[in-house]
Each structure stands twice: as structure tokens, then as C-alpha cells.
Short mmCIF file of C-alpha atoms in Angstrom, two decimals:
data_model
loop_
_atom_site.label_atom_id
_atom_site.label_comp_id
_atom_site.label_asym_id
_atom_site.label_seq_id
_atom_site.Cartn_x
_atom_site.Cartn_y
_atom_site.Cartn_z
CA UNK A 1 0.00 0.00 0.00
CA UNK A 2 1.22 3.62 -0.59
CA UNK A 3 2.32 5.62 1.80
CA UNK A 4 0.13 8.63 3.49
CA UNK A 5 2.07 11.77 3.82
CA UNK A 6 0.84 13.85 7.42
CA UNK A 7 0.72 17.37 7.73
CA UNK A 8 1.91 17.37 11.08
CA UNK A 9 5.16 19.03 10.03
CA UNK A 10 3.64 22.43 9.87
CA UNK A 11 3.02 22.66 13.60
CA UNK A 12 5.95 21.31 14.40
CA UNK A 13 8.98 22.64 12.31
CA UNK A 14 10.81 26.29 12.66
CA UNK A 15 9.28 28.89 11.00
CA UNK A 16 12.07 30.02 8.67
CA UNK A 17 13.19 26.70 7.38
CA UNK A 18 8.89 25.87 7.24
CA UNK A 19 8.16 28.91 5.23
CA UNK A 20 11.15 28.31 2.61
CA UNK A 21 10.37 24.64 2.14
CA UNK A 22 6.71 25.00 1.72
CA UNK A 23 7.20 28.52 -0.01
CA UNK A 24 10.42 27.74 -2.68
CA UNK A 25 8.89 24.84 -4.79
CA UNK A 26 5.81 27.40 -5.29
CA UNK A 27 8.11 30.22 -6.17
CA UNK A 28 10.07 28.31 -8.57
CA UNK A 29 6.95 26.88 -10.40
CA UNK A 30 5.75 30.71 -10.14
CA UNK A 31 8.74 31.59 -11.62
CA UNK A 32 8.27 29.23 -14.41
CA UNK A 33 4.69 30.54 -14.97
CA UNK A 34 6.03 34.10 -15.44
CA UNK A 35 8.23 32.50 -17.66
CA UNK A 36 6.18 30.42 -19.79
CA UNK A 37 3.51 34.04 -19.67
CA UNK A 38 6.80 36.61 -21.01
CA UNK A 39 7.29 33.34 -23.84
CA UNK A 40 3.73 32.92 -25.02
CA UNK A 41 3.44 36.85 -25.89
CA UNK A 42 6.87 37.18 -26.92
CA UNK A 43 6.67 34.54 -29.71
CA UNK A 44 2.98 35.91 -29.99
CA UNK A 45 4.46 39.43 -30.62
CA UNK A 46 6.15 37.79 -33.28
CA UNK A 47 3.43 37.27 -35.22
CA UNK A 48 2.11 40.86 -35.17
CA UNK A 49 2.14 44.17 -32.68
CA UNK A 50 -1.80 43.25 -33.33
CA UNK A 51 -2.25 40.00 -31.86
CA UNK A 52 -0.29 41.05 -29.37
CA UNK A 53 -2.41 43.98 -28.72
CA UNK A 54 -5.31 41.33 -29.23
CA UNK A 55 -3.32 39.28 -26.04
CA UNK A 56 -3.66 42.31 -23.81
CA UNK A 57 -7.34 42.48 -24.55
CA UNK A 58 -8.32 38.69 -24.07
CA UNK A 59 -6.15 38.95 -20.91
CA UNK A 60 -8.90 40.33 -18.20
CA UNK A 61 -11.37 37.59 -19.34
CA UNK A 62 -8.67 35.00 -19.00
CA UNK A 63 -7.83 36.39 -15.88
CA UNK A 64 -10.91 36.82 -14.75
CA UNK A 65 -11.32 32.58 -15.33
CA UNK A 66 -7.99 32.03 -13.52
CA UNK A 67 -9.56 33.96 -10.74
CA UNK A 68 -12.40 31.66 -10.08
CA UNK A 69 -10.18 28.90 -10.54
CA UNK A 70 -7.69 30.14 -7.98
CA UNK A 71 -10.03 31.85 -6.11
CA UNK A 72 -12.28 28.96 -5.56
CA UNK A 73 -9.71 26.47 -4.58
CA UNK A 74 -7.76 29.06 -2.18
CA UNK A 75 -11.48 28.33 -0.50
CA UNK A 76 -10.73 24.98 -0.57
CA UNK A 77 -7.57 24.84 0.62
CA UNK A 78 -8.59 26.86 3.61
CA UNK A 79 -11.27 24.79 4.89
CA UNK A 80 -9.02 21.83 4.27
CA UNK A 81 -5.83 22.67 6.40
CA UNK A 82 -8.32 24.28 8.96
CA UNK A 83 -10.17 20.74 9.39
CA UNK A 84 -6.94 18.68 8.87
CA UNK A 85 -5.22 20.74 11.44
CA UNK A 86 -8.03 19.89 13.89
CA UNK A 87 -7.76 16.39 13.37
CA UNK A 88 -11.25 16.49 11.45
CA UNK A 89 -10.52 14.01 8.89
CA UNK A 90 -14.20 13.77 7.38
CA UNK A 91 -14.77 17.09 7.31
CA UNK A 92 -11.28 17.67 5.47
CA UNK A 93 -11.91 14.69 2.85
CA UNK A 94 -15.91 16.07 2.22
CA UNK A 95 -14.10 19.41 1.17
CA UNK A 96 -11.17 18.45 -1.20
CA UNK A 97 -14.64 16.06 -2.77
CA UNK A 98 -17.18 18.32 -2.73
CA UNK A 99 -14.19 21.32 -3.72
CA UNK A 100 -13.69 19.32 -7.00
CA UNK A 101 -16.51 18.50 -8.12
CA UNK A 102 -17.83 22.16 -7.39
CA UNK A 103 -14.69 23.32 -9.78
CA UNK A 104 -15.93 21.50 -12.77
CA UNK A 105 -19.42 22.91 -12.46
CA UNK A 106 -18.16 26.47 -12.58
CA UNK A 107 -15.38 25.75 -15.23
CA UNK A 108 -18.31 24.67 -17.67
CA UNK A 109 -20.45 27.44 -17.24
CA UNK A 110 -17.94 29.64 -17.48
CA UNK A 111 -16.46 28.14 -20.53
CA UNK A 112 -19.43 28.61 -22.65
CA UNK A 113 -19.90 32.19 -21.45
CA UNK A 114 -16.72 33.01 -22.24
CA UNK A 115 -16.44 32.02 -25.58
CA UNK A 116 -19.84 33.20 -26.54
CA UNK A 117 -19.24 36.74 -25.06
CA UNK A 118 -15.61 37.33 -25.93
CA UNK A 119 -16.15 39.38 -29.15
CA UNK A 120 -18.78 41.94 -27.94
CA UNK A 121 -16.36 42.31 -25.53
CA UNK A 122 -13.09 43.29 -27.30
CA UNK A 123 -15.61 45.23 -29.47
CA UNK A 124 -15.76 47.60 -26.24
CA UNK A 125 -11.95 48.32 -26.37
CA UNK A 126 -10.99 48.58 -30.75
CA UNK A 127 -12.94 49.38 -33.85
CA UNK A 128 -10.17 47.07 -35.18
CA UNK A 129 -11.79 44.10 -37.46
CA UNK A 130 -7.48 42.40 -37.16
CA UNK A 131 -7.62 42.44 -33.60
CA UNK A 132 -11.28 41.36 -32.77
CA UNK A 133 -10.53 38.54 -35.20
CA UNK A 134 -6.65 37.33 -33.49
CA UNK A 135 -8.89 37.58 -30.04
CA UNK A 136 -11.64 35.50 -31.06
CA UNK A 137 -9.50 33.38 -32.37
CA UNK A 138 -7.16 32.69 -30.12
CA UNK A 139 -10.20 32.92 -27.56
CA UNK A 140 -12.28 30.05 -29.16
CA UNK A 141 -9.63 27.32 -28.12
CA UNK A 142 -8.19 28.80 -25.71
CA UNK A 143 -11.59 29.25 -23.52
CA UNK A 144 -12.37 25.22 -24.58
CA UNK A 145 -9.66 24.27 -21.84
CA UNK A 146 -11.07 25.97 -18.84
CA UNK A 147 -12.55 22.72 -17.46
CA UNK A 148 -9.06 21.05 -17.89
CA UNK A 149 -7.40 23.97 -15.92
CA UNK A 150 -9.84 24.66 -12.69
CA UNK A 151 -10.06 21.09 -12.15
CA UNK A 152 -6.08 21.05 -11.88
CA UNK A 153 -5.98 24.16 -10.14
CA UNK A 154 -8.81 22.45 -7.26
CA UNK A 155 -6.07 19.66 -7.34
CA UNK A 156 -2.94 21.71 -6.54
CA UNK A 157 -5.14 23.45 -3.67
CA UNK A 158 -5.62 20.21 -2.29
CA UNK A 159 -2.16 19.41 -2.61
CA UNK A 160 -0.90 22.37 -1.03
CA UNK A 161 -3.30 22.28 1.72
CA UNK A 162 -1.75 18.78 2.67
CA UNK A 163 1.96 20.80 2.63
CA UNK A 164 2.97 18.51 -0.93
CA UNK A 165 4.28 22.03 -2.12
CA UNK A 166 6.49 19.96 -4.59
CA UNK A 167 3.87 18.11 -6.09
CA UNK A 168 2.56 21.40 -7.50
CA UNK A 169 5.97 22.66 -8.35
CA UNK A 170 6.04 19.51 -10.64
CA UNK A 171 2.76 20.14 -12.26
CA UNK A 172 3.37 23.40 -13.10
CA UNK A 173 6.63 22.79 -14.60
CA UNK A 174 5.91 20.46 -16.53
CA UNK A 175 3.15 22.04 -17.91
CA UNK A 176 5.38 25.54 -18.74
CA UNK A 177 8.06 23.51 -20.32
CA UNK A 178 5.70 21.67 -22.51
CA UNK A 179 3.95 25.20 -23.28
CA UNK A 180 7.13 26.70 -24.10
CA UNK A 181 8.41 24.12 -26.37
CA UNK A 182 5.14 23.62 -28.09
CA UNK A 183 4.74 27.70 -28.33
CA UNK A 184 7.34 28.40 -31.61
CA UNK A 185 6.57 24.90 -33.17
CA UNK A 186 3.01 25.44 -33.27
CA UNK A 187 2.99 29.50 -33.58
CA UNK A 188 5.51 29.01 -36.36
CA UNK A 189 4.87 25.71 -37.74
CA UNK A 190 8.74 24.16 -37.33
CA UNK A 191 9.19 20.49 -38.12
CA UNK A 192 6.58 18.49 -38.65
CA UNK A 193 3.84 21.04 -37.05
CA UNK A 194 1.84 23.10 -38.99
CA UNK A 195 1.95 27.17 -39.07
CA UNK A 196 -1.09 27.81 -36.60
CA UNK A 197 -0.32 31.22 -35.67
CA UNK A 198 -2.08 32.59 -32.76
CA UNK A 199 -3.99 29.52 -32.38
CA UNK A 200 -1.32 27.90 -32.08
CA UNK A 201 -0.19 29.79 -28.78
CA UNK A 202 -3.94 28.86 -27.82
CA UNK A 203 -3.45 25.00 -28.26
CA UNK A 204 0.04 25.12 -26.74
CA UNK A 205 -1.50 26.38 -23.37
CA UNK A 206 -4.32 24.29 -23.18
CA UNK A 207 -2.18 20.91 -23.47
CA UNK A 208 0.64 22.17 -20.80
CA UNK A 209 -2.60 22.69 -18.79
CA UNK A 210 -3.38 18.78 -19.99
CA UNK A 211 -0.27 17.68 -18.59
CA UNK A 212 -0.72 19.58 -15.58
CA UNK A 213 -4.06 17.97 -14.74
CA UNK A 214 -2.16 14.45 -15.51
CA UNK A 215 0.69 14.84 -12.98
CA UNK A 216 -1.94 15.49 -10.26
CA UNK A 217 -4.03 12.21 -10.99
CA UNK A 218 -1.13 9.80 -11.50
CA UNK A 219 0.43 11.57 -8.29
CA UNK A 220 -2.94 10.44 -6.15
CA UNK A 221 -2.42 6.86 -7.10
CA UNK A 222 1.15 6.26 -6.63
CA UNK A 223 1.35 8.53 -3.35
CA UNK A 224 -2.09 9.52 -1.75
CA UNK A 225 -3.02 12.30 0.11
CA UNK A 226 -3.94 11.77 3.76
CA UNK A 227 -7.15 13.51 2.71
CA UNK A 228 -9.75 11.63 0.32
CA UNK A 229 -10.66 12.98 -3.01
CA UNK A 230 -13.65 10.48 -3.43
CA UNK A 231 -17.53 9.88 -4.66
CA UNK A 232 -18.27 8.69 -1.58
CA UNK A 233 -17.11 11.71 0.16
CA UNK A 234 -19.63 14.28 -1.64
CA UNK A 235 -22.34 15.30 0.50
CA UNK A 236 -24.65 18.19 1.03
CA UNK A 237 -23.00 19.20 4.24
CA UNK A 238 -23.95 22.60 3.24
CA UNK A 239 -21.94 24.00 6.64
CA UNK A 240 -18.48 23.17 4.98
CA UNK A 241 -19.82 24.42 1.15
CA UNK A 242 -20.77 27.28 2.98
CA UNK A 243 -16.87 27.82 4.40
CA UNK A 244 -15.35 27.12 1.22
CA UNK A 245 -17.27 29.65 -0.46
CA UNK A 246 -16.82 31.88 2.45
CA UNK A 247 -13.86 32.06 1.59
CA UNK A 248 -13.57 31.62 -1.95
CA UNK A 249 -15.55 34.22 -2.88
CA UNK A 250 -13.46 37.22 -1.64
CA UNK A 251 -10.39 35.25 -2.73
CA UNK A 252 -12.26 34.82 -6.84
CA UNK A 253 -12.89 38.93 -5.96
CA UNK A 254 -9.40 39.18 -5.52
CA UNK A 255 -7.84 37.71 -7.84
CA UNK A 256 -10.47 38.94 -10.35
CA UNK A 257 -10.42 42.47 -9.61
CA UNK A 258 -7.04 42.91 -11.85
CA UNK A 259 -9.24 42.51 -14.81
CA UNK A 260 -11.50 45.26 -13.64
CA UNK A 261 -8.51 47.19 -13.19
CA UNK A 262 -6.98 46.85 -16.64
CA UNK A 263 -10.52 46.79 -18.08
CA UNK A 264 -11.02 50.27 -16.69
CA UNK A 265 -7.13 51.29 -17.01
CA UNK A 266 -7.92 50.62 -21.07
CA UNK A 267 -10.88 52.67 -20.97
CA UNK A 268 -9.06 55.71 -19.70
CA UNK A 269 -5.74 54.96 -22.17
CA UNK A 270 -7.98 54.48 -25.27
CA UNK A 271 -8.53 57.86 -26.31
CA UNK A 272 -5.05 59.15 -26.31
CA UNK A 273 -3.42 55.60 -28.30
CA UNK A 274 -3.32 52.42 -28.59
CA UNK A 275 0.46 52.19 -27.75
CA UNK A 276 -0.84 53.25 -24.07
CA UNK A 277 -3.11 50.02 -23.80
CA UNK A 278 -0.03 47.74 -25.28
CA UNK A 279 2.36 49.22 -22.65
CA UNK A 280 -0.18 47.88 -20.25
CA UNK A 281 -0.71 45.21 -21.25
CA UNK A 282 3.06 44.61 -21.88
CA UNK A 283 3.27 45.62 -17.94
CA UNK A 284 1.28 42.76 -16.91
CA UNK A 285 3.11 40.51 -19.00
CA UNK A 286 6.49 42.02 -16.91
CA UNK A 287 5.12 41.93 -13.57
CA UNK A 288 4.65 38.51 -13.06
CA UNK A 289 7.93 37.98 -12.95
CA UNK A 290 7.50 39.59 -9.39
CA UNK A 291 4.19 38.77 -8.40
CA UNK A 292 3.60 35.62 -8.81
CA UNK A 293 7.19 34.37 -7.32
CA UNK A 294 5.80 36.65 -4.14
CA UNK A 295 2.30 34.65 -4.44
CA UNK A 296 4.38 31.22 -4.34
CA UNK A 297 5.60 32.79 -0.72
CA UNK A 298 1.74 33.76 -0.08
CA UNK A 299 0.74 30.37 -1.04
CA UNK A 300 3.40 28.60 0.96
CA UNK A 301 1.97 30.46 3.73
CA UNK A 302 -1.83 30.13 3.34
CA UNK A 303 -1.99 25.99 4.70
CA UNK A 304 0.72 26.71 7.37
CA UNK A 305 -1.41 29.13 9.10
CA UNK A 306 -4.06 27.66 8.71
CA UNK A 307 -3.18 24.59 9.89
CA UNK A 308 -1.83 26.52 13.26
CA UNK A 309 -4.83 28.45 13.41
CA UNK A 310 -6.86 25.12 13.51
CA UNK A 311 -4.80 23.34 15.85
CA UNK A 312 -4.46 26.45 18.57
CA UNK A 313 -0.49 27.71 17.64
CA UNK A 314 -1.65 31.28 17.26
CA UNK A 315 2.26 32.95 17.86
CA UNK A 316 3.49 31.03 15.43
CA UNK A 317 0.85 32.78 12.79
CA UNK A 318 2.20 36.02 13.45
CA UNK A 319 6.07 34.85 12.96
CA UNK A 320 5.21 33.38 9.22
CA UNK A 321 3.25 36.37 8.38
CA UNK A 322 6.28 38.76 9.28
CA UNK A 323 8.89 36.02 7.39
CA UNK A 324 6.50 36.08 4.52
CA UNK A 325 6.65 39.73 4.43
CA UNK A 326 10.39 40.02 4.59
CA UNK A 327 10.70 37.67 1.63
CA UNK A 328 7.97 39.15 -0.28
CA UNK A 329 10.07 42.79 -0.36
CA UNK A 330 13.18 41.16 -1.29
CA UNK A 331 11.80 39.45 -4.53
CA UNK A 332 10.27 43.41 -4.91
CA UNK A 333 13.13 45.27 -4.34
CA UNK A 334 15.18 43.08 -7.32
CA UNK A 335 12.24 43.81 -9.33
CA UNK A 336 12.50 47.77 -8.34
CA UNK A 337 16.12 47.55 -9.45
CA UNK A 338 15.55 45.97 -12.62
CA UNK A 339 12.93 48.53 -14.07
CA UNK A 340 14.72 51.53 -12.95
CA UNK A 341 17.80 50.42 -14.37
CA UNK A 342 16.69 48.80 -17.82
CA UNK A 343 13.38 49.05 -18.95
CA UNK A 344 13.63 49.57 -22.15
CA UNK A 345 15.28 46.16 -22.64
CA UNK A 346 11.95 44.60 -20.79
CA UNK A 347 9.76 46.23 -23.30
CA UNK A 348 11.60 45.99 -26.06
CA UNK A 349 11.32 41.80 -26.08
CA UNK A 350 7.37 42.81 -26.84
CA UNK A 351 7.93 45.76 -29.05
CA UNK A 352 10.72 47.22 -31.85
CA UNK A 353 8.88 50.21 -31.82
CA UNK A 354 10.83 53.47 -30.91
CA UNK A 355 7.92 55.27 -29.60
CA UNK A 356 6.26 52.43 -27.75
CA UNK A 357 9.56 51.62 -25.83
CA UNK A 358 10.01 55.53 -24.72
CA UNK A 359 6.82 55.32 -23.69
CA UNK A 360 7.29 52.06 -21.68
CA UNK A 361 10.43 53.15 -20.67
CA UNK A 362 8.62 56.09 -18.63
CA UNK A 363 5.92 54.34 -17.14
CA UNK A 364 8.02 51.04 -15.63
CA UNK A 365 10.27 53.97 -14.19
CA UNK A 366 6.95 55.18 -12.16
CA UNK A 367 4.76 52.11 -11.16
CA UNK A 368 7.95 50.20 -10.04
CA UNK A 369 8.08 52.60 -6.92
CA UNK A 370 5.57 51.16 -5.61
CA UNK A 371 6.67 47.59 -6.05
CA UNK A 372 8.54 47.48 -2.22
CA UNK A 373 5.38 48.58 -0.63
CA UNK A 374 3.31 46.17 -1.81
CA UNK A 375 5.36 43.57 -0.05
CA UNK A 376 3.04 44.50 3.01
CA UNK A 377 -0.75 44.34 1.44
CA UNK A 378 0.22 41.49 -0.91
CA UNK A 379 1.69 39.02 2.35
CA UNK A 380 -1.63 40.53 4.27
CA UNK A 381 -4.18 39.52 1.99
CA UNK A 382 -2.75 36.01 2.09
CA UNK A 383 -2.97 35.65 5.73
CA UNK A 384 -5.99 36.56 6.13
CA UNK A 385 -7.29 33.89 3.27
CA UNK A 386 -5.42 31.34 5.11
CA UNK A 387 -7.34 32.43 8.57
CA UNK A 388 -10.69 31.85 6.86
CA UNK A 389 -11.28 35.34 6.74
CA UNK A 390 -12.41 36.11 3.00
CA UNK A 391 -14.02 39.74 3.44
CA UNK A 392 -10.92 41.16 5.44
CA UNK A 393 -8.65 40.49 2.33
CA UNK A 394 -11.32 41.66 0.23
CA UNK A 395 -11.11 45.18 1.53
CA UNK A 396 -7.58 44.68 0.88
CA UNK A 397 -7.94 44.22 -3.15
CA UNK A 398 -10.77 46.54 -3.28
CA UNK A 399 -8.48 49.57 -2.33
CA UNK A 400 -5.42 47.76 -4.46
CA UNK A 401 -7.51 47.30 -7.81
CA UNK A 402 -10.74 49.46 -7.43
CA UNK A 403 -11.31 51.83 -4.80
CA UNK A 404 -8.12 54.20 -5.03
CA UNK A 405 -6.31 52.79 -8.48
CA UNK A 406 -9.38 53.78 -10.57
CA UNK A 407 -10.45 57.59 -9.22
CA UNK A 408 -6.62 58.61 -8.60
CA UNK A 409 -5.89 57.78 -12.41
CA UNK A 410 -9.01 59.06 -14.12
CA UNK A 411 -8.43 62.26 -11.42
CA UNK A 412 -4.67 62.68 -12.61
CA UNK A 413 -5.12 62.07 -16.18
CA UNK A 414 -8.38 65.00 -16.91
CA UNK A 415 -8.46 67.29 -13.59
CA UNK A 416 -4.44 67.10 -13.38
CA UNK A 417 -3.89 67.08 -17.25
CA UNK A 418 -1.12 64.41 -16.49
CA UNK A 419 -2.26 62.40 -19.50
CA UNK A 420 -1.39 58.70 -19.58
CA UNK A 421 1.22 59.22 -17.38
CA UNK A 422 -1.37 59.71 -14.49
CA UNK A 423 -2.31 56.05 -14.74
CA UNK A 424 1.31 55.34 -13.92
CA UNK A 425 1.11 57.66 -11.04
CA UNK A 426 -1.39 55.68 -9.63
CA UNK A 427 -0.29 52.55 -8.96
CA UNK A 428 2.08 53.72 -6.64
CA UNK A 429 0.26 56.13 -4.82
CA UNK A 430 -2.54 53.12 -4.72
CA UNK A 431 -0.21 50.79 -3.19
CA UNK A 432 1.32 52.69 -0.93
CA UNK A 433 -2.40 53.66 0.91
CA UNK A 434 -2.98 49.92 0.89
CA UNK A 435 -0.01 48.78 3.09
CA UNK A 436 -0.95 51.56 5.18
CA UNK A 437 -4.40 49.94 5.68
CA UNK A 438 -3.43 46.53 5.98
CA UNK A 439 -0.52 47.49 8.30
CA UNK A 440 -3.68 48.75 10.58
CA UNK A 441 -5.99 45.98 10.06
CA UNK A 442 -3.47 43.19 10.68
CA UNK A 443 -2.07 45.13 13.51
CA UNK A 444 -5.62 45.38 14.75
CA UNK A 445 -6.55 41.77 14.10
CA UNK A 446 -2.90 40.89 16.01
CA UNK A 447 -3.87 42.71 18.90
CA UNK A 448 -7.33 41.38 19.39
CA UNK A 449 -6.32 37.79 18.98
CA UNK A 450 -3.33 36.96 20.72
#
């Protein structure tokens, strides 16, 4: 028989070492996502600066999707390590069951709504017939995958809630490194595959997602979870449905309020050019180089505390969270560095333009100072996921993404006359009145608690 791997280990071990082993295979598989994300639009960039305008369009819906995906099984993974950490074993195995079967639901709803709504939607942001059609496009197939990648996202939830940080690492990888090989042979047609262009970059994504999904299942059967992932373990227990959603509805908010942002960012860059919403979207592209590595740290963190929170080790919450934090400003200050220092290297791997790298040049200069600062709101929003409490790292996002963002842009672009270059302006100004608040809110939670 195969052999159960406990969870015990996150109550017992130091914090340091505890945070870096459960946090470092996340931030290397984060890093590989970033990777496999600057790849994709780079070798779609080389088709045309129009489909890869077209990318930057698609990008809030598909984040939007990778939002409830995430989202959902951060819910998951919360009610999981809170159960498991309270030796509720039922409970735990009703969640991961119920959590995946929930996932597929959503991911074929959403699927079909996606696809059918994609091209009134980029009709919103271009009058261009080129760059509707490389978004529907690349939409159509890309869209047709969602059910293949929120059922493996419920699965590396499950697998981080259990502390198998690894397991995901090796999921993820191997589904980057299969996207990035497949990207140029199918985007370019090399060898024996045929020149797909931009649907190409579509099909390459959706079978590293495949592969993804196929690590996780063969994982279960060679070395199982201590919690069940079974038929027989989906009930009604509307109590623990409840919890997941609880939580995984502020976390899908979250993670889905980006695309609000850039929806409305677009909105407010339109009229002056189109280079405006490329540089956007070219930032997005960039900054997951530093977000998402920090997210692998926020994800290390989210089971660990909430496996201490469930089994009564309430100090040692408050030592991750500060570790997290420390780590989180690191990976931003290197990213600080590198766009004050070089930017127009970093936009010139999307863009040959002259004018569009000036441009870009500019604005990475300006949103990167707020980059250390974010270290604080970014590693609070986490914790508070991981405590079960959804709507306090809502109010987190909302200022990050809607609340100040949004007014302080529109506001410095017309009353200011800043232009475009009061949308830059914003984002640091935004983060640095979030880390205020979340410096208050987790002082306040801190101080009521232990």
C-alpha cells in the first residue's frame, strides 16, 4: 500500500526553514509561470504588434477565469488545512470532494460564457476588425480548456493544503516547459507542425494545462493524500460548502479584480493611443515575474497558518506572516532595481517600436516605486485567506484594484492634465495607501487575537 504523507510538520517545524520549504517549490513553479507568460506573448508578438495587442485584450477575461479557478480552490484549501489541522478528517476529505466536483461545475459554465461573449467584448476596447478577429481566435480554443485547468488548479489546492508544495511545483513545470516548447513549433509551424499562428499559442497552453491535470491524478495513485478525493465523500453538508465559499468568494474577488482594473485602465488609455493600452498590457506581461514568485511565498503560507490556526499555535501565525513579508520585499526590491535600471530592454522583447519603448520606458520607471510597498498588502491579503477570513482580504484588493487605483488615475489624467502618465502615477500612490491599511488591520486583528 502507498504511503500517506501527514501534515503534522507544519506545527511542528521552525518557521524560517517551514516557510522556505513549503514557499520555494511554489516560487520556482511561479517563476516558471512568469516564464512560460513573457514566452507565449513574446513569440505571440512575433506574429504581429496586433495580436499582441489582441493578447492584452483577451487577458482580463482570461484572468478573470484564472480567478475563479484560484479563487475557488484558495477556498478549498482553507477549509481543508483548517479541518486537517483539527484532526477532522471527514470534514477535510468532504471538502477536497465536494471542492472538486464544485470546480468542474463552474469551469463549464464559465467556458461557454466566455467564448460566446468574448467578441462583444473586445468590441468595447478597438474598432479594429485584425484584432477582434486574433482575439476570437485565439479565444475560441483557448476558452475550450477551462474545465481542464480549474479542475487542476482544485487539485494543486488540495495538494498544497496537505503541505505537498512539490507536487505542484512539478505540475506546473511540466506544464510551462511543454507550453514553451510547443509555443514556436506550433505558432511558427517548425518540423513536422503546422503554421497555426495565434492559435497555435492557444493549443500550446491548453495541453501544458493537460499535462498539468495528468501529474496530479497519476500523483494520487502512486502517493495519496492523507485527505480523500472520493464519490463517496460528496455530500450536502452545506456547513463546509458554505466555508469554502466563504472564503472563496473574496479570494475569486481578488484575484479577479485585476481585470476590472486593466478593463477600466484601457478605458481611460484608449482615447489618447493604442500604444498606451499595449504598454499595459506589456506591464502585466512584466510583472509577473514579481508577483507571482511573491504569491508562491503567499501560497506557501496560506496551509501553514491555517493549519496553526486550527490546531491552537496562534504565535506562530504572526512569525510566518512577518517572514513572509520580509521575503515578499526582497523578490520586490530586485524587481524595483531591474525597471529603474533597464526598462527599455523589458519592453523591447514585446515591441521594436521606438515610440512604444520611450513610452514604456517612462511608465516602468513610475509604477515600479511602488513595487517594495506592496510587499506588506500582498503578504496581508494572504494571511488573512489562510485564517478563513475572505471579506478582510477583500477590503484589501478593493483599495489595491478598485477603490483608489481607478479615481486617482481618471483624477490625474483630466483634472491634473497628467495624460497617460497619471495612470502610472497611480499605482504607486494606490499601493502605498494599501499597506498603510493593511498594516492597521493586521495590527488590529494581532492585537485582538493573541
Amino acid at each position: 500500500m502507498a504511503k500517506i504523507v501527514s501534515p503534522d510538520f507544519m506545527r511542528t517545524r521552525s518557521v524560517v526553514p517551514l516557510v522556505l520549504s513549503m514557499s520555494l517549490p511554489m516560487v520556482f513553479s511561479m517563476l516558471f509561470s512568469s516564464l512560460y507568460n513573457i514566452v507565449d506573448s513574446y513569440f505571440v508578438a512575433g506574429i504581429s504588434e496586433d495580436a499582441m495587442t489582441a493578447l492584452s485584450l483577451v487577458f482580463p477575461i482570461q484572468n478573470l477565469l484564472h480567478a475563479v479557478s484560484v479563487g475557488f480552490g484558495v477556498g478549498i484549501n482553507a477549509v481543508i488545512a483548517y479541518h486537517t489541522g483539527a484532526g477532522e478528517n471527514d470534514k477535510a476529505d468532504r471538502a477536497a470532494s465536494v471542492g472538486v466536483l464544485l470546480s468542474f461545475v463552474h469551469s463549464v459554465i464559465l467556458g461557454i460564457l466566455s467564448i460566446t461573449l468574448i467578441g462583444p467584448f473586445l468590441g468595447m476596447f478597438t474598432e479594429s476588425e485584425t484584432i477582434i478577429d486574433y482575439g476570437i481566435r485565439y479565444s475560441a480554443i483557448a476558452f475550450a480548456f477551462v474545465p481542464v485547468d480549474m479542475v487542476g488548479l482544485a487539485f494543486e489546492k488540495i495538494f498544497q493544503s496537505q503541505g505537498r508544495m512539490k507536487v505542484s511545483m512539478m505540475a506546473m513545470m511540466v506544464g510551462c516547459i511543454a507550453n514553451i516548447i510547443l509555443d514556436p513549433l506550433m505558432i511558427f509551424g517548425i518540423g513536422p507542425f503546422p503554421e497555426l499562428g495565434i492559435e497555435g499559442a492557444a493549443i500550446a497552453t491548453g495541453l501544458g494545462q493537460v499535462l498539468s491535470l495528468i501529474v496530479y491524478l497519476v500523483i494520487i495513485f502512486v502517493r495519496p493524500l492523507s485527505v480523500r478525493i472520493s464519490p463517496k465523500c460528496i455530500k450536502a453538508d452545506w456547513k463546509i460548502i458554505g466555508k469554502i465559499y466563504s472564503v472563496g468568494i473574496p479570494a475569486i474577488l481578488n484575484m479577479a479584480l485585476p481585470s476590472l482594473l486593466v478593463s477600466a485602465l484601457n478605458t481611460i488609455l484608449a482615447p489618447f493611443s493604442g500604444i498606451y493600452i499595449l504598454i499595459l498590457g506589456i506591464y502585466y506581461k512584466l510583472q509577473t515575474f514579481l508577483y507571482l514568485p511573491a504569491s508562491g511565498f503567499v501560497q506557501g503560507m496560506r496551509p501553514i497558518v491555517g493549519y496553526n490556526y486550527g490546531a491552537g499555535e496562534k504565535g506562530r501565525v504572526k512569525d510566518i506572516f512577518l517572514t513572509v513579508i520580509i521575503m515578499c520585499a526582497l523578490i520586490m526590491l530586485i524587481g524595483t532595481i531591474l525597471c529603474l535600471a533597464i526598462p527599455g530592454a523589458l519592453i523591447g522583447l514585446f515591441s521594436s517600436n521606438p515610440e512604444t519603448i520611450a513610452i514604456g520606458e517612462s511608465a516602468m520607471r513610475i509604477i515600479s516605486l511602488g513595487f517594495i510597498v506592496s510587499s506588506v498588502s500582498v503578504a496581508a491579503s494572504g494571511l488573512m485567506e489562510g485564517l478563513g477570513k475572505g471579506l478582510s482580504s477583500l477590503w484589501i484588493s478593493l483599495l489595491r484594484y478598485v477603490a483608489l487605483i481607478i479615481p486617482v488615475a481618471y483624477i490625474l489624467c483630466d483634472f491634473f492634465s497628467m495624460g497617460p502618465e497619471g495612470v502610472w502615477h497611480a499605482f504607486w500612490i494606490s499601493e502605498l495607501l494599501t499597506a498603510v491599511f493593511s498594516a492597521v488591520l493586521c495590527r488590529r486583528f494581532f492585537k485582538g487575537w493573541l
